Coordinates of C-alpha atoms in Angstrom, one line a residue:
M169 CA 90.0 111.1 132.5
R170 CA 89.7 114.8 132.4
F171 CA 93.1 116.1 131.4
I172 CA 94.9 115.7 128.1
E173 CA 97.9 113.9 129.7
E174 CA 95.7 111.1 130.9
F175 CA 94.6 110.4 127.3
R176 CA 98.2 109.9 126.4
D177 CA 99.4 108.0 129.4
P178 CA 102.2 105.6 128.3
H179 CA 101.4 103.1 131.1
R180 CA 97.7 102.9 130.2
A181 CA 98.7 102.6 126.5
R182 CA 101.0 99.6 127.3
V183 CA 98.2 97.9 129.3
L184 CA 95.7 98.3 126.4
L185 CA 98.3 97.1 123.9
A186 CA 98.9 94.0 126.0
R187 CA 95.1 93.3 126.1
I188 CA 94.9 93.9 122.4
E189 CA 97.7 91.4 121.9
Q190 CA 95.9 88.8 124.0
L191 CA 92.7 89.2 122.0
A192 CA 94.4 89.3 118.6
A193 CA 96.0 85.9 119.5
Q194 CA 92.5 84.4 119.9
L195 CA 91.6 85.4 116.3
P196 CA 93.4 82.9 114.0
R197 CA 92.9 84.2 110.5
R198 CA 94.2 83.5 107.0
R199 CA 94.5 87.2 106.4
P200 CA 95.0 90.3 108.7
L201 CA 92.0 91.6 110.5
Q202 CA 90.9 94.8 108.7
L203 CA 89.5 97.6 110.8
M204 CA 88.5 100.8 109.0
E205 CA 88.8 104.2 110.7
V206 CA 86.2 106.2 108.8
C207 CA 87.3 109.7 110.0
G208 CA 90.3 111.6 108.7
G209 CA 90.9 112.9 112.2
H210 CA 91.5 109.3 113.3
T211 CA 93.9 108.7 110.4
H212 CA 95.8 111.8 111.4
A213 CA 96.1 110.6 115.1
I214 CA 97.0 107.1 114.1
F215 CA 100.0 108.3 112.1
R216 CA 100.9 111.1 114.5
Y217 CA 101.3 108.7 117.4
G218 CA 102.5 105.7 115.4
I219 CA 99.6 103.5 116.6
E220 CA 99.6 101.2 113.6
Q221 CA 103.2 100.1 114.2
L222 CA 102.3 99.2 117.8
L223 CA 99.5 96.8 116.9
P224 CA 99.9 93.0 116.4
R225 CA 100.8 92.0 112.9
N226 CA 97.4 90.4 112.3
I227 CA 95.6 93.7 112.7
E228 CA 95.5 96.1 109.8
L229 CA 94.0 99.6 109.9
V230 CA 92.3 100.7 106.7
H231 CA 92.1 104.4 106.2
G232 CA 88.6 105.4 105.0
P233 CA 87.1 108.3 103.1
G234 CA 86.4 110.5 106.1
C235 CA 88.2 113.6 105.0
P236 CA 85.8 115.8 103.0
V237 CA 88.5 117.6 101.2
C238 CA 90.1 114.3 100.1
V239 CA 86.9 112.9 98.5
L240 CA 86.0 116.0 96.6
P241 CA 86.2 115.2 92.9
M242 CA 88.3 117.3 90.6
G243 CA 85.3 118.5 88.7
R244 CA 83.9 120.2 91.8
V245 CA 87.2 122.0 92.3
D246 CA 86.9 123.3 88.7
D247 CA 83.4 124.5 89.6
C248 CA 84.9 126.4 92.6
V249 CA 87.5 128.1 90.3
A250 CA 84.7 129.0 87.8
L251 CA 82.7 130.6 90.5
A252 CA 85.7 132.4 91.9
E253 CA 86.6 133.8 88.5
H254 CA 83.0 135.0 88.0
P255 CA 82.9 138.9 87.7
N256 CA 81.9 140.6 91.0
V257 CA 82.2 137.4 93.1
I258 CA 84.1 137.1 96.4
F259 CA 84.7 133.4 96.8
T260 CA 85.2 132.3 100.5
T261 CA 86.6 128.9 101.6
F262 CA 88.3 127.1 104.4
G263 CA 92.1 127.1 104.0
D264 CA 92.7 123.4 103.4
A265 CA 90.6 123.5 100.3
M266 CA 92.6 126.3 98.6
R267 CA 95.5 124.0 97.5
V268 CA 93.5 121.1 96.2
P269 CA 94.3 120.8 92.5
G270 CA 91.6 121.2 89.8
S271 CA 92.1 120.1 86.2
R272 CA 93.3 123.7 85.4
K273 CA 94.3 125.3 88.6
S274 CA 93.6 125.4 92.4
L275 CA 91.8 128.1 94.2
L276 CA 95.1 129.4 95.4
Q277 CA 96.3 129.7 91.8
A278 CA 93.1 131.3 90.8
R279 CA 93.7 134.0 93.5
A280 CA 97.2 134.5 92.1
D281 CA 95.6 135.0 88.7
G282 CA 93.4 137.8 90.1
A283 CA 90.2 136.1 91.4
D284 CA 89.0 137.4 94.8
V285 CA 89.4 134.2 96.9
R286 CA 89.4 134.7 100.7
M287 CA 90.1 132.2 103.5
V288 CA 87.5 132.1 106.3
Y289 CA 87.2 130.0 109.5
S290 CA 83.4 129.6 109.4
P291 CA 80.4 130.4 107.2
E292 CA 79.6 133.2 109.6
D293 CA 82.8 134.9 108.5
A294 CA 81.6 134.6 104.9
L295 CA 78.3 136.2 105.9
K296 CA 80.1 139.1 107.5
I297 CA 82.0 139.7 104.3
A298 CA 78.6 139.8 102.5
R299 CA 77.3 142.4 105.0
D300 CA 80.5 144.5 104.5
N301 CA 80.4 144.3 100.7
P302 CA 76.7 144.8 99.6
A303 CA 77.7 145.6 96.0
R304 CA 79.5 142.2 95.6
E305 CA 78.3 138.6 95.4
V306 CA 79.8 136.5 98.2
V307 CA 79.9 132.7 97.7
F308 CA 80.8 130.3 100.6
F309 CA 82.3 127.0 99.7
A310 CA 80.3 124.7 102.0
L311 CA 82.2 121.5 102.6
G312 CA 82.2 118.6 105.0
F313 CA 80.1 115.9 106.6
E314 CA 77.3 116.3 109.2
T315 CA 80.0 117.9 111.4
T316 CA 80.0 121.2 109.5
M317 CA 76.5 121.0 108.0
P318 CA 74.7 122.6 110.9
S319 CA 76.9 125.7 110.9
T320 CA 76.1 126.2 107.2
A321 CA 72.4 125.7 107.8
L322 CA 72.3 128.2 110.7
T323 CA 74.2 130.8 108.6
V324 CA 71.7 130.4 105.7
L325 CA 68.8 130.9 108.2
R326 CA 70.6 134.0 109.6
A327 CA 71.0 135.4 106.1
L328 CA 67.3 134.9 105.5
E329 CA 66.4 136.5 108.8
E330 CA 68.6 139.6 108.1
G331 CA 67.5 139.9 104.5
I332 CA 71.1 139.6 103.1
D333 CA 70.6 138.9 99.4
N334 CA 74.2 138.9 98.1
F335 CA 75.2 135.7 100.0
S336 CA 75.1 132.2 98.6
V337 CA 76.4 128.7 99.3
F338 CA 78.2 126.4 96.9
C339 CA 77.0 123.2 98.6
N340 CA 79.3 120.2 98.8
H341 CA 78.1 118.8 102.1
I342 CA 78.1 115.0 102.2
T343 CA 76.6 112.4 104.5
I344 CA 78.4 109.5 106.1
I345 CA 75.8 106.7 106.2
P346 CA 75.4 106.1 102.5
T347 CA 79.1 106.2 102.1
I348 CA 79.7 103.5 104.7
K349 CA 77.0 101.4 103.0
A350 CA 78.7 101.9 99.6
I351 CA 82.0 100.7 101.1
L352 CA 80.3 97.6 102.6
D353 CA 78.7 96.8 99.2
S354 CA 82.0 97.1 97.4
P355 CA 83.2 93.6 96.3
D356 CA 86.8 94.7 96.6
I357 CA 86.8 95.5 100.3
R358 CA 86.6 93.0 103.1
L359 CA 86.4 94.8 106.4
D360 CA 85.9 93.2 109.8
G361 CA 84.8 96.3 111.8
F362 CA 84.8 100.1 112.0
L363 CA 86.1 102.9 114.2
G364 CA 83.1 105.2 113.9
P365 CA 83.7 108.9 113.3
G366 CA 83.6 110.9 116.5
H367 CA 82.7 114.4 115.1
V368 CA 79.9 113.2 112.8
S369 CA 78.5 111.1 115.6
M370 CA 78.4 114.2 117.9
V371 CA 75.7 115.5 115.5
I372 CA 73.8 112.3 114.3
G373 CA 74.3 110.1 117.5
S374 CA 74.8 106.4 117.4
A375 CA 71.5 105.0 116.2
P376 CA 72.1 105.6 112.4
Y377 CA 74.9 103.0 112.5
E378 CA 72.7 100.1 113.7
F379 CA 72.2 98.8 110.1
I380 CA 75.9 98.0 109.9
C381 CA 75.5 95.4 112.7
H382 CA 72.1 94.2 111.8
H383 CA 72.4 93.9 108.0
Y384 CA 76.2 93.5 107.4
R385 CA 77.2 91.8 110.7
K386 CA 80.1 94.2 111.3
P387 CA 80.8 95.8 114.7
L388 CA 81.4 99.5 115.1
V389 CA 82.8 101.5 118.0
I390 CA 82.5 105.3 117.9
A391 CA 86.0 106.5 118.9
G392 CA 87.6 109.7 120.2
F393 CA 90.8 111.2 118.8
E394 CA 93.4 110.8 121.5
P395 CA 95.8 107.8 121.4
L396 CA 94.1 106.0 124.3
D397 CA 90.7 106.6 122.7
I398 CA 91.8 104.8 119.6
L399 CA 93.5 102.0 121.4
H400 CA 90.5 101.5 123.7
S401 CA 88.2 101.5 120.6
I402 CA 90.3 98.8 118.9
Y403 CA 90.2 96.8 122.1
L404 CA 86.4 97.1 122.3
L405 CA 86.2 96.0 118.6
L406 CA 88.4 92.9 119.3
C407 CA 86.3 92.0 122.4
Q408 CA 83.2 91.9 120.2
L409 CA 84.9 89.8 117.5
V410 CA 86.3 87.4 120.0
E411 CA 82.9 87.0 121.8
G412 CA 81.0 86.8 118.5
R413 CA 79.0 90.0 119.2
C414 CA 78.2 92.6 116.7
E415 CA 77.0 95.9 118.2
V416 CA 77.4 99.7 118.0
E417 CA 79.4 100.8 121.0
N418 CA 80.2 104.4 122.0
Q419 CA 83.7 104.9 123.4
Y420 CA 83.4 108.7 122.9
R421 CA 80.6 109.1 125.4
R422 CA 82.1 112.3 126.9
V423 CA 81.2 114.0 123.6
V424 CA 78.7 111.8 121.7
A425 CA 75.2 111.5 123.0
A426 CA 73.1 108.5 121.8
G427 CA 70.5 110.7 120.2
G428 CA 73.0 113.2 118.7
N429 CA 72.4 117.0 118.7
D430 CA 68.7 117.7 118.2
A431 CA 69.0 121.4 117.6
A432 CA 71.7 120.8 114.9
L433 CA 69.6 118.0 113.2
Q434 CA 66.6 120.3 113.1
A435 CA 68.5 123.1 111.4
V436 CA 70.0 120.7 108.9
A437 CA 66.6 119.1 108.1
R438 CA 65.0 122.6 107.6
V439 CA 67.6 123.9 105.1
F440 CA 68.9 120.8 103.3
E441 CA 67.5 117.9 101.3
L442 CA 69.2 114.9 99.8
R443 CA 70.5 114.9 96.3
E444 CA 69.6 111.9 94.2
F445 CA 73.4 111.1 93.8
F446 CA 76.7 112.8 94.4
E447 CA 80.1 112.1 92.9
W448 CA 83.0 111.1 95.2
R449 CA 86.7 110.9 94.4
G450 CA 87.7 107.3 94.3
L451 CA 84.2 105.9 95.1
G452 CA 82.2 107.2 92.1
S453 CA 78.6 108.2 92.3
I454 CA 76.8 107.3 95.6
D455 CA 73.0 107.6 95.8
H456 CA 71.7 110.1 98.4
S457 CA 75.2 110.8 99.7
G458 CA 75.1 114.6 99.3
V459 CA 72.7 117.4 100.1
R460 CA 71.6 120.6 98.5
L461 CA 69.5 123.6 99.7
R462 CA 65.8 123.1 99.7
G463 CA 63.7 125.1 97.1
E464 CA 62.6 127.7 99.6
F465 CA 66.3 128.6 100.0
A466 CA 67.1 128.7 96.3
H467 CA 68.2 132.3 96.4
F468 CA 71.1 131.2 98.6
D469 CA 72.2 128.3 96.3
A470 CA 75.2 129.3 94.2
E471 CA 74.6 126.5 91.7
R472 CA 71.2 128.1 90.9
R473 CA 72.4 131.7 90.9
F474 CA 75.5 131.2 88.8
S475 CA 76.6 129.1 85.8
V476 CA 79.1 126.4 86.8
P477 CA 80.7 123.8 84.4
N478 CA 79.6 120.8 86.4
L479 CA 81.8 118.4 84.5
K480 CA 83.2 115.1 85.5
I481 CA 87.0 115.2 85.4
A482 CA 89.1 112.0 85.8
D483 CA 92.0 112.1 88.2
P484 CA 95.6 112.0 86.6
K485 CA 96.5 108.5 85.8
S486 CA 99.6 108.7 88.0
C487 CA 97.5 109.6 91.0
Q488 CA 96.1 106.7 93.1
C489 CA 94.1 108.7 95.6
G490 CA 91.0 106.7 94.8
E491 CA 92.7 103.3 95.6
V492 CA 94.0 104.8 98.8
L493 CA 90.5 106.0 99.8
K494 CA 89.0 102.6 99.2
G495 CA 91.8 100.9 101.3
A496 CA 93.0 99.0 98.2
I497 CA 96.5 100.3 98.7
K498 CA 98.4 102.1 101.5
P499 CA 99.5 105.7 100.9
W500 CA 103.2 104.8 100.6
Q501 CA 102.3 102.2 97.9
C502 CA 101.1 104.9 95.5
K503 CA 103.6 105.1 92.7
V504 CA 104.0 108.9 93.0
F505 CA 104.0 109.1 96.9
G506 CA 106.9 111.2 98.1
S507 CA 108.4 111.7 94.6
A508 CA 106.1 113.6 92.2
C509 CA 103.5 114.0 94.9
T510 CA 104.6 115.8 98.2
P511 CA 102.9 118.3 100.5
K512 CA 104.6 121.1 98.6
T513 CA 103.7 119.7 95.2
P514 CA 100.5 117.7 95.7
L515 CA 99.0 115.8 92.7
G516 CA 96.1 114.5 94.8
S517 CA 93.9 115.8 97.5
L518 CA 95.1 113.2 100.0
M519 CA 98.5 115.0 100.1
V520 CA 96.9 118.4 100.6
S521 CA 94.5 118.1 103.5
S522 CA 96.0 117.7 107.0
E523 CA 93.5 114.8 107.5
G524 CA 94.5 113.1 104.3
A525 CA 96.2 109.7 104.7
C526 CA 99.1 110.6 102.4
A527 CA 99.8 113.9 104.1
A528 CA 99.7 112.2 107.5
V529 CA 102.2 109.5 106.5
H530 CA 104.5 112.1 104.9
S531 CA 104.3 114.5 107.8
Y532 CA 105.1 112.1 110.6
G533 CA 108.0 110.3 108.9
R534 CA 107.4 106.7 110.1
L535 CA 108.0 105.1 106.7
D536 CA 111.1 103.4 107.9
L537 CA 109.1 101.7 110.7
I538 CA 106.2 100.8 108.3
R539 CA 108.6 99.3 105.7
A540 CA 110.5 97.4 108.4
R541 CA 107.2 95.9 109.6
E542 CA 106.2 95.0 106.0
L543 CA 109.6 93.2 105.5
R544 CA 109.1 91.3 108.7
E545 CA 105.7 90.2 107.7
E546 CA 106.8 89.1 104.2
S547 CA 109.7 87.0 105.7
A548 CA 107.5 85.5 108.4

């Protein structure tokens, strides 16, 4: 399939759904089969196309912590605001991070209060601002999984090559493998399989997921982001479960190579090293789940050049982002969803980011179908 229409072909979708129905009928279970889509892009597509409502009732999709903005703890947002309010600093960030609430304010509110906060589309944009403003300190808010890590690494290397000394990175890059392991080790979560993240896998390849099958006996299928990609991946997962297999499969072969992207991995390995631990919203501290700049690049590390509060701040009690991130509850089951917490007035990060599960549910307005399905299941 080469064209976008073919990835959204209704006839092929109906064929896949019929096959999924047949396989699901062969899996008698006391509880629904739980499949976690790790990537926020998958969550967005699932709600946009109403895929969850099309599945058999004994298949439940669990929305994982694959949106980097959503898993950012409130204390790190406060650190961003502190850096942005530092005299002589131009703070640069991707747009979806500007509205995430901190304990005092968001970056957008900091800008309204006078801080020089600028939206950029890439770390290279931030480096250009540094070139154009040699008398100012330019800090880039580096955020994301292995998907965006290479671009930050290459920008740091370029800054070093060009001798730009007024550019630094506030590093919040995180890694996917320790996160999946932490989820699998959680006693509260009982998953049966994974839709593997397509974008991260484009960088790291498929081999790093092998431990999920070998140690935890859970299948994983790396999935693309179109509706037929997701349905096909669910079908492949069910085939494995019915046949008693447990493997890593790559449905997204048109983008993801088995060995990943060697040039990107080399840049990441040169610039970054693992932190001993990193704090995640909803998941707590996870060992070796974040990275920082290596010592030889300390000059470009904003945490070493500036003073930041680095405090742990608990989420508001009314906000249940953490439980949604762990799959313990669905977005619409949060007690402030759609009332105190909306895209215009977000209390939690899951309502801010376009890849956040709460924002996706709210945006695509399928709550009536979701609740109707829940009522049918309760009465069955």
